[in-house]
Amino acid sequence: MMELKIQLIPTGEIILSPGMNGENHCHNCKVVASDGVRAMMESALTARDRVGVQDFVLLENYTSEAAFIENLRKRFKENLIYTYIGSVLVSVNPYKDLEIYTKNHMERYRGVNFYEVSPHIYAVADNSYRSMRTEGKDQCILISGESGAGKTEASKKILQYYAVTCPASEQVQTVKDRLLQSNPVLEAFGNAKTLRNDNSSRFGKYMDIQFDFKGAPVGGHIINYLLEKSRVVHQNHGERNFHIFYQLIEGGEEDLLRHLGLERNPQQYQYLIKGNCPKVSSINDRSDWKVVRKALTVIGFSENEVEELLNIIASVLHLGNVQYGGEDSNACITSDIQIKYLARLLGVNVTALTEALTHKKIIAKGEELMSPLNLEQASSARDALAKAVYGRTFTWLVNKINTSLTYTGDSSKNYSVIGLLDIYGFEVFQHNSFEQFCINYCNEKLQQLFIELTLKSEQDEYEAEGITWEPVQYFNNKIICDLVEEKFKGIISILDEECLRPGDASDLTFLEKLEDTVGGHPHFVTHKLADAKTRKVMGRDEFRLLHYAGEVNYNVNGFLDKNNDLLFRNLKEVMCMSENKILTQCFNREELSDKKRPDTAATQFKASLAKLMEILMSKEPSYVRCIKPNDSKQSGRFDEVLIRHQVKYLGLMENLRVRRAGFAYRRRYEVFLQRYKSLCPGTWPNWDGKLSDGVSTLVKHLGYKPEEYKMGRSKIFIRFPKTLFATEDALET
Ligand code: ATP
Ligand code: MG
């Protein structure tokens, strides 16, 4: 007879405790219980039927996608938004505030093992924290999912959890405050309302939280990835520019607006009216302004820096209103007042700025000449300046936050790290451009990392250790990563080549080059190469990539310009002479003397992703997979088609299969023995024989059952977390 321990917790969920193994054999055991207990158990079992299982590993039909989705649905209906696949947390956005993030909840998860409490983002946060503390290994939590799935909210919850539960001193409190306050600032400058999400992050973010030897957060560091700068000058219908512009206009004090020459009406600004969406019901720009203003102070911005920062934000709006007139071939600025304001706010000379916005410096026969721009060129020079000013200011802002988060304690820098990655999910729109290409490439890389770190490495390890193992089939997307990033032959290389080629290079010649070079690749199609059916849904100016997550057609229009990301030299020169100290840090003179062309946007992005992969590879990962339940931002709506698609491309079924077949924990024999030898008289204080024999003696003494573990060449493999948890508990008693 087997002992069964069922615990009902307030959410109506059942906690399966030691005595009932992860494979859900409860129907095999005979339970002797009093009437009261039986009634409780019956209601618990009915509850389980109603709320599904809290770990997909417990699903009887674990290979069935329908069963997987049904389990998600059951839980979602009961407001149980979290479910595990082993240690991976699946989260479905509830689109409503749930009472599950209180201080009491935080306390409930603190220092408690996964299996003892219901699934929660706090459990993931706590687990990473404990692993970092006990094993001394840096951790990272990778949060993925499509736009609106809840990544940013999840990362904020994790940060709040650490801020509340970790030990604190006065100095640590300052760091905690700054870590928390960095969010509203970065969101104001880097998030925007899109059709998919009213608070969509338009940049990728990786944040390290540094902990000292006492486990207190003592510092942090943020790396930002590819801000969607094109939004500064253009927004699609129903979308907005970055929040900060509206916050400033709606919330800025009268004096401030007067000083900046701004009117309290977003409709006055060309850069804010493209999407025809000045107000959003879920957003209060005025109160958000107050939050951001306060956050800037907490982070340590001086009044002067705030003033200079706002001068820049206002100057972008004024820049958008710079109108051109005159002959088509010789653009001149028609709005005198505008340009004067602009020059004052940017801290530059008005004549130099006017000239740079209407002329281009060329060098002919060794002489510098100013050649007039036509109307179209002048408008795009103006937009390029706006994008450059905003983009560089954003990077400056991140650096400034980093300075304020810099660890100032003991100079040995002996800290441990938990990294949080909140980066754009896979994007497929009606019209996909260079930005989607980069974002989806990034997701291919993250999937590659997931494969390397979980699926592949898991299977490789079983093989290396000689553990009997049923291999799980999965699609390895390396082939797609190579198609994009391979040296000389990959899409980025071909794009760069076209960007550098003088003469007739254009977006369309880039497309032709692609056809010539990667035309035969199984994951690449163009209109010309497609079969009749695909051709119907593809434009002649598009290429299609067969991503691991699905097919996406990319329109090549604008690829060369966006990749070049050029700013005319004379505009740079003017900016370098600015009296605004932020701008002088953003545009420095070294850049002007540098003869070498700067790396293109795609190449820079590729390099930053390679670095990110290195950072993540060096840490122990935890995964949070976020799912968006519907496209209408509504609570309670579970759109099955949409969810099935996400389950597919998040690779959740593969993940589950590997998990079911695998072992939850593994430890090298010497580490295992060292840690637990005190629990067995035969191994304490020292074991002189073969390490594997020592471990065998130890686990037999601890009563491990044969199905609970396997002995590999150099490691012990433990199937269920609870086995290891029980051993850990024994250490503590
Ligand atoms: P993007 O890729 O566009 O940045 P995202 O995955 O970061 O999207 P979030 O901004 O985190 O998405 O979430 C979108 C919205 O969904 C939030 O503004 C909030 O209204 C709601 N939401 C997300 N997670 C939760 C949650 N756990 N509880 C309540 N509401 C949530
Ligand atoms: Mg986000």
Tab-separated table of C-alpha atoms in Angstrom, residues 36 180 210 221 246 299 399 548 604 694:
chain	number	residue	atom	x	y	z
A	36	GLY	CA	-14.291	13.258	6.743
A	180	LEU	CA	12.172	49.027	-9.596
A	210	GLN	CA	23.573	41.364	-8.847
A	221	HIS	CA	22.998	46.154	-15.360
A	246	TYR	CA	2.152	62.025	-24.754
A	299	ILE	CA	17.345	56.866	-10.201
A	399	ASN	CA	23.735	53.833	-19.655
A	548	TYR	CA	10.465	27.329	-36.989
A	604	GLN	CA	25.334	45.249	-35.055
A	694	GLY	CA	29.700	5.503	-2.627
